[in-house]
Coordinates of C-alpha atoms in Angstrom, one line a residue:
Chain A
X109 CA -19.9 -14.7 30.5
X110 CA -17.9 -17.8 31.5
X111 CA -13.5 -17.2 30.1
X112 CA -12.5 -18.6 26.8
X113 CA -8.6 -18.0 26.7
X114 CA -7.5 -17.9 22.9
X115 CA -4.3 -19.5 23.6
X116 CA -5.9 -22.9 24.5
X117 CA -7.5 -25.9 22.2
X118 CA -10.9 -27.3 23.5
X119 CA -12.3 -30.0 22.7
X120 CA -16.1 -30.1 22.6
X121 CA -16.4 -32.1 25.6
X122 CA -15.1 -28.8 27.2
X123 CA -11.7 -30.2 28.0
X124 CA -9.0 -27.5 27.2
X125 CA -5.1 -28.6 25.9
X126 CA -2.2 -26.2 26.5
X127 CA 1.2 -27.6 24.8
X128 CA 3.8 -26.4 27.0
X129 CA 7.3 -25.7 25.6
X130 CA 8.8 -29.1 26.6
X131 CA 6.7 -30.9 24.3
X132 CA 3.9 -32.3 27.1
X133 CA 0.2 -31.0 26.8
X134 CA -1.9 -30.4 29.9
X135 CA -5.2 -30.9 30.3
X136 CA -8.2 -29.1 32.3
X137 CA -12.1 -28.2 32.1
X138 CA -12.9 -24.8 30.8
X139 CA -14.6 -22.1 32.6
X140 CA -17.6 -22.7 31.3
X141 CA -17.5 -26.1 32.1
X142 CA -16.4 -25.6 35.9
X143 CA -19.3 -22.9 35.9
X144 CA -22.1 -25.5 34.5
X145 CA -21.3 -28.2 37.2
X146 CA -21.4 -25.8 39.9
X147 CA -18.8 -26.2 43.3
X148 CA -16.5 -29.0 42.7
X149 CA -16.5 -31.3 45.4
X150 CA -13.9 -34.2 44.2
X151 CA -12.1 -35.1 41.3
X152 CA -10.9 -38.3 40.2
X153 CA -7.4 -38.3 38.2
X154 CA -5.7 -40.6 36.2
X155 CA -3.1 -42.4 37.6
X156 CA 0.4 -41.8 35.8
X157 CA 1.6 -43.7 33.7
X158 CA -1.9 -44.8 32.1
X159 CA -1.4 -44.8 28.4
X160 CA -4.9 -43.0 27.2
X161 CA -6.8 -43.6 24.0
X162 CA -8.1 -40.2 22.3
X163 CA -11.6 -39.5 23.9
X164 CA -11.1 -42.3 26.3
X165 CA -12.6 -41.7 29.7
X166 CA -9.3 -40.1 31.9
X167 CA -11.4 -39.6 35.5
X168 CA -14.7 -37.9 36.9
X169 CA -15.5 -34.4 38.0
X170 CA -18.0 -34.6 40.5
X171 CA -19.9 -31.0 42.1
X172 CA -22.3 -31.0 45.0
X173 CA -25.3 -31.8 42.0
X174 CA -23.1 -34.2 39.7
X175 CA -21.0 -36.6 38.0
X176 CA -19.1 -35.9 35.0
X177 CA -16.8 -37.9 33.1
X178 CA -13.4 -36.2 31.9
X179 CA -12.1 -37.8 28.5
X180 CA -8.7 -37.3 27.0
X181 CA -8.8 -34.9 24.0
X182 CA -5.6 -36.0 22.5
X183 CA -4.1 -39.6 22.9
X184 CA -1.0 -39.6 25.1
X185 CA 1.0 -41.4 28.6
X186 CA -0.2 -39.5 31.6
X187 CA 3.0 -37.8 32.5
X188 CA 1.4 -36.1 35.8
X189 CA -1.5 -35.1 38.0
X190 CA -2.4 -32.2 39.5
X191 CA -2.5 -34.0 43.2
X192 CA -3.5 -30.3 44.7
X193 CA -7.2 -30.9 44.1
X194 CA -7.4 -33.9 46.4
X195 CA -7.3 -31.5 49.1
X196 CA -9.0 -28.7 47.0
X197 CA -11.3 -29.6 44.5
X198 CA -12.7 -26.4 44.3
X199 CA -9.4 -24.5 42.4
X200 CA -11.2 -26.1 39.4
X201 CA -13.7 -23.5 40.2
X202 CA -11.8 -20.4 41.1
X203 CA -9.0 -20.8 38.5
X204 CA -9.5 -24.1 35.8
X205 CA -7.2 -22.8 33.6
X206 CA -4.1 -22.3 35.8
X207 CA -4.0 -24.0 39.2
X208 CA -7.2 -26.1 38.5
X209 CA -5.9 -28.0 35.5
X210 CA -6.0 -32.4 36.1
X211 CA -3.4 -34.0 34.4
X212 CA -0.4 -33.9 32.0
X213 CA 0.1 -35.8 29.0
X214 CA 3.1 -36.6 26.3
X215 CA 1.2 -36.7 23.2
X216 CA 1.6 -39.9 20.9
X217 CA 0.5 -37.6 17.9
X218 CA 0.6 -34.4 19.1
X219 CA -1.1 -33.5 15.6
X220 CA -4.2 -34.5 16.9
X221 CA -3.8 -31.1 19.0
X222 CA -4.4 -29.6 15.3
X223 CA -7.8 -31.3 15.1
X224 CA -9.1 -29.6 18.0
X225 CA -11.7 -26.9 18.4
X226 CA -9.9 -23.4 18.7
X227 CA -11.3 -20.7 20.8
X228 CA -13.6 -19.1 18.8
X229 CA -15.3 -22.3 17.5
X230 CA -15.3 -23.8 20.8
X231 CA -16.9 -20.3 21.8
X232 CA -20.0 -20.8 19.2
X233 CA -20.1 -24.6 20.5
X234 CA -20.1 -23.1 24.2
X235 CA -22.8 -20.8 23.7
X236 CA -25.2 -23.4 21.8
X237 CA -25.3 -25.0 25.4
Chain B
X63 CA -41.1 -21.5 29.5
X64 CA -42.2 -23.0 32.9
X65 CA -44.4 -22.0 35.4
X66 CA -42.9 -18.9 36.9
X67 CA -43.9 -17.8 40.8
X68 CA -43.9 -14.4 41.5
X69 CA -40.4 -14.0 43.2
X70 CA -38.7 -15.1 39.3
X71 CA -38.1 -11.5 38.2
X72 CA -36.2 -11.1 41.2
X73 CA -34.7 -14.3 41.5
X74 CA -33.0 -13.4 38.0
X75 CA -32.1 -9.9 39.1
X76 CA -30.2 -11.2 42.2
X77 CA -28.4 -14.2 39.8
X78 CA -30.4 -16.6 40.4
X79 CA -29.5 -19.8 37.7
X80 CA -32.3 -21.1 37.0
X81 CA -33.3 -24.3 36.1
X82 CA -36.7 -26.4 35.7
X83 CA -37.9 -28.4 38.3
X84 CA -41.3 -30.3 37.9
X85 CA -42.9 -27.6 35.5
X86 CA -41.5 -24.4 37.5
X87 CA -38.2 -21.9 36.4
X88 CA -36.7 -21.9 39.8
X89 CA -33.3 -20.7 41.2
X90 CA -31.1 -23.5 41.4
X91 CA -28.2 -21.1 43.4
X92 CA -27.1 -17.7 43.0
X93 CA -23.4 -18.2 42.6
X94 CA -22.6 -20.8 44.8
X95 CA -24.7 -23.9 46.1
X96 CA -22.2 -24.3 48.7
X97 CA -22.0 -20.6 50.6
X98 CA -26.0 -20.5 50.6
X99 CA -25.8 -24.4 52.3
X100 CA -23.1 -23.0 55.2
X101 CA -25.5 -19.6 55.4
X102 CA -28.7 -21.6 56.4
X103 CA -26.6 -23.8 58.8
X104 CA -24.6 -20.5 60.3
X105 CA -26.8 -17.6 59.8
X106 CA -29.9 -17.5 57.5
X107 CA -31.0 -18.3 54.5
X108 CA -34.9 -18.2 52.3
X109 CA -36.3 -19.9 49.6
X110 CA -39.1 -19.0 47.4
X111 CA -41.3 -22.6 47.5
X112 CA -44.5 -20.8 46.1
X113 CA -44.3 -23.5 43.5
X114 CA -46.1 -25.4 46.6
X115 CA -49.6 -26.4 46.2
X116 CA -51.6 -24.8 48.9
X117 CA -54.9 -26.2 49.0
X118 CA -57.6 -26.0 51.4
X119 CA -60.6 -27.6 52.7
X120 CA -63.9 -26.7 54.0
X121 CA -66.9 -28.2 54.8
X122 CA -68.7 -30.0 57.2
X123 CA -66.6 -33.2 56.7
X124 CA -63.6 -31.8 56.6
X125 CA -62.2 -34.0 59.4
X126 CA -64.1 -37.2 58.8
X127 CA -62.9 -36.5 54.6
X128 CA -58.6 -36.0 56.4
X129 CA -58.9 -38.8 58.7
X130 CA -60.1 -41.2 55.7
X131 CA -57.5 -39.5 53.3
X132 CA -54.3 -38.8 55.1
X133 CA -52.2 -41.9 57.6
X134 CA -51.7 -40.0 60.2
X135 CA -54.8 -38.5 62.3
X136 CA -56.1 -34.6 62.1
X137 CA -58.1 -35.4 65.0
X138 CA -54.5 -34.9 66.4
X139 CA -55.1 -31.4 66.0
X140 CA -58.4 -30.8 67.6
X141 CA -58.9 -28.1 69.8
X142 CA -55.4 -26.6 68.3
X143 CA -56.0 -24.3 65.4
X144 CA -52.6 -23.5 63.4
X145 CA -51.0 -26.4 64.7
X146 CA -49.6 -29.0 62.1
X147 CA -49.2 -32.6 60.9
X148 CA -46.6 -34.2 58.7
X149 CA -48.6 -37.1 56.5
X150 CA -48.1 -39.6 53.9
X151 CA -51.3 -39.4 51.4
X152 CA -51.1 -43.7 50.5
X153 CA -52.9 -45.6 47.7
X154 CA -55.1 -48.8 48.6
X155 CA -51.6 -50.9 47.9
X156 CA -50.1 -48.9 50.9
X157 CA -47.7 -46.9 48.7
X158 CA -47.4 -42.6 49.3
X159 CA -48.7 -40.8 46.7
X160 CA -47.4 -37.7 48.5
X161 CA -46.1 -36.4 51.6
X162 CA -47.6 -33.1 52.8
X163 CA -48.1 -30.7 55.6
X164 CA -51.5 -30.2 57.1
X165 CA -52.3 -27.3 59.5
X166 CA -55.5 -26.8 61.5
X167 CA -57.4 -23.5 60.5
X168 CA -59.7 -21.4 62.5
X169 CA -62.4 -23.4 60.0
X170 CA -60.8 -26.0 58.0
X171 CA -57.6 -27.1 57.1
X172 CA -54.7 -26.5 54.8
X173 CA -52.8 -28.8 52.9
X174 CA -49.2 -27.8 51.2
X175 CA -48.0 -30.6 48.7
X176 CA -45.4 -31.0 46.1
X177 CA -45.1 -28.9 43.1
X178 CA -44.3 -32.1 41.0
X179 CA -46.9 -34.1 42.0
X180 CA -50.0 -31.4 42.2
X181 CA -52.2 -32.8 39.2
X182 CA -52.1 -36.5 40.7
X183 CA -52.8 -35.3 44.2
X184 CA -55.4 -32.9 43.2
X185 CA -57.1 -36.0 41.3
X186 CA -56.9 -38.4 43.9
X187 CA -58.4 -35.9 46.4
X188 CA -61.1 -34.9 44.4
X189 CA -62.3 -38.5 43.8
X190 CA -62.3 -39.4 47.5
X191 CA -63.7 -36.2 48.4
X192 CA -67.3 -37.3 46.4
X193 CA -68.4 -39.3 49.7
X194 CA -68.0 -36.0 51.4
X195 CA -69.5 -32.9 52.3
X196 CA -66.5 -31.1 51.6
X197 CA -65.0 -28.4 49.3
X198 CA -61.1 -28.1 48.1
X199 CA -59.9 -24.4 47.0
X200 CA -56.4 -24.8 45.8
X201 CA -54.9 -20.8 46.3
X202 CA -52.3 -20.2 43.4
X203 CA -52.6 -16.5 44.2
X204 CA -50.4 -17.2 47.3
X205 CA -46.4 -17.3 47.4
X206 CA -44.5 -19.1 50.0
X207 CA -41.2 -18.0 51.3
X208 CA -39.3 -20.4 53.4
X209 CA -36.8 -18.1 56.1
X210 CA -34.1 -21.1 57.7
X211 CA -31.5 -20.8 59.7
X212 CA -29.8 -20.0 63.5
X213 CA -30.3 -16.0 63.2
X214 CA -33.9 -16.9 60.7
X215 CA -36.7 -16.3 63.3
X216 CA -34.5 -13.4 64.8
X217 CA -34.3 -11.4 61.1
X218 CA -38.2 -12.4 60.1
X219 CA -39.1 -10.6 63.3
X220 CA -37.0 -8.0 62.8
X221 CA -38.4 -7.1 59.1
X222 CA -42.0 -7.9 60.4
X223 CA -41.8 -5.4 62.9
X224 CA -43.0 -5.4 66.8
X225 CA -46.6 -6.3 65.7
X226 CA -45.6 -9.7 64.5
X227 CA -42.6 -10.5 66.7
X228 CA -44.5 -11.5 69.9
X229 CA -46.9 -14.0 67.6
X230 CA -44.1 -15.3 66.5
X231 CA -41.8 -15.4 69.4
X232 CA -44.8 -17.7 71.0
X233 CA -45.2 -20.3 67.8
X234 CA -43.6 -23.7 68.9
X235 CA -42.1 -26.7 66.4
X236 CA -45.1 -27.3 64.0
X237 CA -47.1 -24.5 64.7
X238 CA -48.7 -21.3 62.7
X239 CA -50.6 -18.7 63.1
X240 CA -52.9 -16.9 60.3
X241 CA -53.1 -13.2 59.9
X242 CA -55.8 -11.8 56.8
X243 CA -53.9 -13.6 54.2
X244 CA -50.7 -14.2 55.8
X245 CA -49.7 -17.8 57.3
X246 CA -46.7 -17.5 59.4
X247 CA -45.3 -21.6 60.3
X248 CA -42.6 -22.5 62.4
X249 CA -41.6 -25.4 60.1
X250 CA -39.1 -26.3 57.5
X251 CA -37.3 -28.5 55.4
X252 CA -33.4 -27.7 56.5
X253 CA -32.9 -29.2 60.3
X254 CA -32.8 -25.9 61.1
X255 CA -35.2 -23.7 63.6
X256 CA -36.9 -21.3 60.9
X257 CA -40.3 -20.2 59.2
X258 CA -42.5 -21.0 56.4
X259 CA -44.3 -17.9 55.5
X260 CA -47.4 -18.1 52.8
X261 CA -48.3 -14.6 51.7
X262 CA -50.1 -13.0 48.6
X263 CA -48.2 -13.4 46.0
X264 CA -48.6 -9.6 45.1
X265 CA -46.5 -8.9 48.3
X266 CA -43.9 -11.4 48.0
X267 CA -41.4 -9.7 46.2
X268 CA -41.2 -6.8 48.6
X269 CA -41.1 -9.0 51.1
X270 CA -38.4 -10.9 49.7
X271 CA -36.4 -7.8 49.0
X272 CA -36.4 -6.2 52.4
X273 CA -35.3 -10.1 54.0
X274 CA -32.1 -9.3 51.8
X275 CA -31.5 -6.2 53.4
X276 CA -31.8 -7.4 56.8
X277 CA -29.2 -10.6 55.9
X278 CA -31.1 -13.0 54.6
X279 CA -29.5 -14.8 52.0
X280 CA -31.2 -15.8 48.7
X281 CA -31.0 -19.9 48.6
X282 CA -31.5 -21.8 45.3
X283 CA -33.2 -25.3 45.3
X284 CA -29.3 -26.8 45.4
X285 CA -28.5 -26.2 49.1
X286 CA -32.4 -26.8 49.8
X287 CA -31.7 -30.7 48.8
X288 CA -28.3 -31.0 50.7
X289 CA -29.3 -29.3 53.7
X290 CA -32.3 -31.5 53.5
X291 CA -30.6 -34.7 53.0
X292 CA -27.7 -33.8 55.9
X293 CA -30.9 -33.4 58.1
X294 CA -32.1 -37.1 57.1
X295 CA -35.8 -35.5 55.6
X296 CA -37.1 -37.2 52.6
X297 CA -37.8 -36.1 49.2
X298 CA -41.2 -37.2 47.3
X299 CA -39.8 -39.4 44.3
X300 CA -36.7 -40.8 45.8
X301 CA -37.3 -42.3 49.4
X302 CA -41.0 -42.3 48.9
X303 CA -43.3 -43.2 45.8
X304 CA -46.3 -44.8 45.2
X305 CA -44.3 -48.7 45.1
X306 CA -42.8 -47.8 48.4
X307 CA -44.5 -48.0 51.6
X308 CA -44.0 -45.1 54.6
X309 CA -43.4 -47.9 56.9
X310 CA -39.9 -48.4 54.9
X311 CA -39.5 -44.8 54.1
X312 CA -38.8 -44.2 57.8
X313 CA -42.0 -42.6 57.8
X314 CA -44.3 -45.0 60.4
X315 CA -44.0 -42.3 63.0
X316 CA -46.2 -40.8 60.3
X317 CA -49.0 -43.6 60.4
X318 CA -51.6 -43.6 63.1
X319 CA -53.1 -46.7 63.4
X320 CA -54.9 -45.8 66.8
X321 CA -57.7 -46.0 67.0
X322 CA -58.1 -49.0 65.0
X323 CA -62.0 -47.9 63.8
X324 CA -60.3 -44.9 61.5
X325 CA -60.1 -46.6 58.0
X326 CA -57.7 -44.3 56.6
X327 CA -56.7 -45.6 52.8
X328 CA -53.8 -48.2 52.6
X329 CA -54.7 -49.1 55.8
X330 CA -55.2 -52.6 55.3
X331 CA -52.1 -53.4 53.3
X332 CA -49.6 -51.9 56.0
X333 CA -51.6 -54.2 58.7
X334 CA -50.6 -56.9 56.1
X335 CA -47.1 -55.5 55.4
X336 CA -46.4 -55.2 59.3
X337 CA -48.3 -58.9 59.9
X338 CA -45.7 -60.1 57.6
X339 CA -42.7 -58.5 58.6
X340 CA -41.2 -55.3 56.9
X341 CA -38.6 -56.4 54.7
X342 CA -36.7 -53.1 54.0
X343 CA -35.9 -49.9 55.9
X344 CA -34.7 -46.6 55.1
X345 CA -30.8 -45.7 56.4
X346 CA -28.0 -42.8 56.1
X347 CA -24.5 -43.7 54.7
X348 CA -21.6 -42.3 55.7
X349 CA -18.9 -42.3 52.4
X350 CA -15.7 -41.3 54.5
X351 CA -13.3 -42.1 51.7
X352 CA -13.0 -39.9 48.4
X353 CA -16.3 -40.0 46.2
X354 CA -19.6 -38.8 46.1
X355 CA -22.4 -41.3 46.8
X356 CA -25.4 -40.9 44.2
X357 CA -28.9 -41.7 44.1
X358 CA -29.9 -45.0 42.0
X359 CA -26.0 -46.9 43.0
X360 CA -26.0 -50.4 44.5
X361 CA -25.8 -51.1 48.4
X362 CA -24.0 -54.0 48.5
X363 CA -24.5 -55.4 52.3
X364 CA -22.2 -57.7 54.3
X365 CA -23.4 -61.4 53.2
X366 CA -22.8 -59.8 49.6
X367 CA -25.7 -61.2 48.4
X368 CA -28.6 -59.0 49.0
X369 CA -28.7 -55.5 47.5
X370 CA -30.1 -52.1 48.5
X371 CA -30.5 -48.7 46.5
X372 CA -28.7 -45.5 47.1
X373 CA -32.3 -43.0 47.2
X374 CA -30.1 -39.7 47.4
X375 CA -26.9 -39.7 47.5
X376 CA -24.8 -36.0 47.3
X377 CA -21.3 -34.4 48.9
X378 CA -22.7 -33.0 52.5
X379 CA -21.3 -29.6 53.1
X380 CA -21.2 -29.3 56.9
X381 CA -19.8 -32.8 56.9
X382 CA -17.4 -32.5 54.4
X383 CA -18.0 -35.7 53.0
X384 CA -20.4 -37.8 50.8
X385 CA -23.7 -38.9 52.7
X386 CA -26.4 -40.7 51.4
X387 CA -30.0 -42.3 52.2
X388 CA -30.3 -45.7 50.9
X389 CA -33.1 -48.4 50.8
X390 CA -31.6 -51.6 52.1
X391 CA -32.8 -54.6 53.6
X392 CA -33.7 -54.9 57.3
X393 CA -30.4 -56.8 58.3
X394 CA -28.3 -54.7 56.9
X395 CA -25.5 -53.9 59.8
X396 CA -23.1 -51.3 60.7
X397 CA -20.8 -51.2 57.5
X398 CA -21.9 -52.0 54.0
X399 CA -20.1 -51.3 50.4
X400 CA -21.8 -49.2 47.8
X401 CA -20.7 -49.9 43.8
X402 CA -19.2 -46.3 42.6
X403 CA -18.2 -47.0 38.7
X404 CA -18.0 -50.4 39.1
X405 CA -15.7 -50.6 42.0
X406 CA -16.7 -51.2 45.7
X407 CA -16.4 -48.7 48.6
X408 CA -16.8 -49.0 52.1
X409 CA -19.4 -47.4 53.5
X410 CA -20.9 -46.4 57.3
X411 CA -24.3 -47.2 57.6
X412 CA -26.3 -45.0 60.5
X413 CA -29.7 -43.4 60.8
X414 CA -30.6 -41.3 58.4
X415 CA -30.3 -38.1 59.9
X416 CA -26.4 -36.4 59.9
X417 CA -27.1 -32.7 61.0
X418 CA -29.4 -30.6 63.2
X419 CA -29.3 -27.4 64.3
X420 CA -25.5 -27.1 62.9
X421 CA -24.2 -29.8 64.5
X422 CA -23.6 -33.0 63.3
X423 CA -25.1 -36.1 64.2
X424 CA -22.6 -39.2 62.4

């Protein structure tokens, strides 16, 4: 069973959002996203400084069988990216919520972080498939 | 629920993920697509392909009914029982309606198709098969394990036991030999030396088991497309269909138009296609920027004008890189761009084949 941590906000696209204490949110794929795509063989970022639209496409995940598009749960100016997974794509694997997450954001609302899922409803939207 | 061969209990005990692919719950990976690809380049891997259609044919025209049906020519095999023949199966227009594996039997032959395209194929044989004296048995009651890999021949013998090794140790590329209801083939799908081994499907999961004790790693159908794509092989529905024609499939090694009295079907329309000059051909790109090439993108070639069709497209492994096969048209050069989300990389263009036997090729 694919790692839902309680502390995070999902949205159902099966991006996670951590706010961290200086007021930025960063962004990554959950577990069970990383585990449905399989090895991760590239991932396309952001650039920062990109001012991002809430659900607006923010870059592409790709694995050895696919492409998936990343979108920006909460609206926000891409403060940082996570330049490790150039050279190792597949930390989104082995750790998405820690070393594997893809960008960093400074929220234009951060109460949109309010409207998304938890981790127990994003758990019952996980397990539907 | 999909068709299930008789490995799926155990291909769900070991982890298998499984997924459907053309009617069939198979194993896409056990864990990780990626470990199972480097295994079957580096040590040895197997796949359960019993969803395979074995089918095979008897009778008195047997060869007459092969050399009318298939491109290339059983009479290639004459004299050589167990010995086999890679074929395109063309319509009247030319196009492949499958690609298959023939072997020679002691009386007969045997034909192994694609899962996906069985009930076509099946059809299409049948109705040619009325001007013959022939009779097709398909044999559903038989599994197929495919054993790949550097140290693959070396462990099969090795779980086989003495009795087999020495039949085996004497099979060349492309040849089998039969045993009761065993078929044991030195053939595969990876670029890498190995065996295709049809068995009763009552005995495969045994079989399948004591392969994993000896080091034999459990492959899903994931590393079986990129280890077949990094050895340039194609796959029915994306290089080849029934609108494209072997001789731009990089598949006319596979055609036999000697001698010129055989009348095999689609005959006619590759003399025509050749007559008027091939307009297409079948190549391997090399993405060696970031990205991952992908089956249906745009080949955009140097005069910018004309287009060609990524056919497979994936992230290679060994390579460490994207490669892809791609449809393009017969000038295309030595560099071309392919159209990635709507923005334009730069792209190697070589034959289509970028590894075999570990080694790469590009």
């Amino acid at each position: 069973m694919s790692e839902i941590r309680s502390e995070l906000k999902y949205a159902s696209s099966h991006e996670w959002a951590r706010l961290e204490e200086d007021g930025t949110v960063t962004i990554g794929i959950s577990d069970h996203a990383q585990e449905a795509l399989g090895d991760v063989v590239y991932v396309e970022l952001p650039e920062v400084g990109t001012d991002l639209a809430l659900g607006e496409e923010a870059g592409v995940v790709e694995s050895v069988k696919a492409a998936s598009d990343i979108y920006a749960p909460i609206s926000g100016a891409v403060v940082a990216v996570n330049e490790a997974l150039e050279a190792a794509p597949e930390t989104v694997n082995s750790n998405p919520y820690d070393d594997g997450w893809f960008y960093r954001l400074k929220p234009s609302d951060p109460s949109e972080l309010d409207r998304l899922l938890d981790a127990d409803a994003y758990r019952g939207e996980a397990e539907e498939g | 629920m999909g068709n299930r061969t008789s490995l799926y209990p155990v291909h769900v005990t070991m982890g298998g993920k499984m997924v459907d692919f053309g009617g069939w719950d198979m194993p896409l990976h056990y864990g990780s697509q990626l470990d199972e690809h480097h295994k079957v380049r580096n040590d040895a891997g197997m796949f359960d392909v019993s969803h395979m259609t074995v089918i095979d044919i008897e009778g008195a025209d047997a060869s007459d009914y092969l050399r009318r049906l298939l491109a290339n020519d059983v009479a290639k095999l004459a004299g050589k029982p167990g010995k086999a023949l890679y074929t395109g199966m063309l319509n009247e227009r030319g196009g492949v309606i499958d690609d298959l594996i023939v072997y020679l039997r002691e009386s007969g032959y045997r034909l192994v198709v694609n899962c996906a395209t069985r009930e076509k194929d099946l059809a299409w044989m049948h109705r040619q098969a009325e001007e013959f004296a022939v009779a097709l048995h398909e044999r559903p009651q038989l599994a197929m394990i495919a054993i790949q890999g550097p140290q693959a021949i070396a462990k099969a013998k090795q779980v086989l036991g003495d009795e087999w090794a020495e039949a085996i140790a004497g099979l060349k590329v492309f040849e089998s030999f039969m045993r009761d209801e065993w078929m044991i083939a030195r053939t595969g799908y990876t670029g890498e030396d190995g065996l295709e081994i049809t068995l009763p499907a009552a005995k495969a999961e045994a079989f399948w088991q004591a392969l994993a004790e000896a080091g034999v790693a459990p492959c899903g159908l994931g590393a079986r497309d990129t280890l077949r794509l990094e050895a340039g092989m194609n796959l029915y529905g994306q290089e080849m269909s029934e609108e494209i024609s072997p001789l731009v499939a990089n598949m006319a090694w596979t055609v036999t138009f000697a001698p010129d009295t055989r009348d095999f079907i689609g005959r006619k329309a590759l003399e025509a296609e050749k007559a008027s000059g091939v307009n297409e051909k079948l190549v391997g790109l090399v993405l060696e920027g970031r990205g991952v090439l992908r089956a249906g993108q745009q080949v955009v070639v140097d005069d910018g004008e004309s287009r060609g069709i990524v056919t497979s497209g994936t992230f290679s492994p060994t390579l460490g890189c994207s490669i892809a096969m791609a449809r393009v048209p017969v000038a295309t050069n030595a560099t071309a761009q392919v159209e990635i989300r709507n923005k334009r990389v730069p792209v190697r263009v070589v034959k289509p084949c970028f590894v075999r036997n570990g080694k790469a090729l590009v």
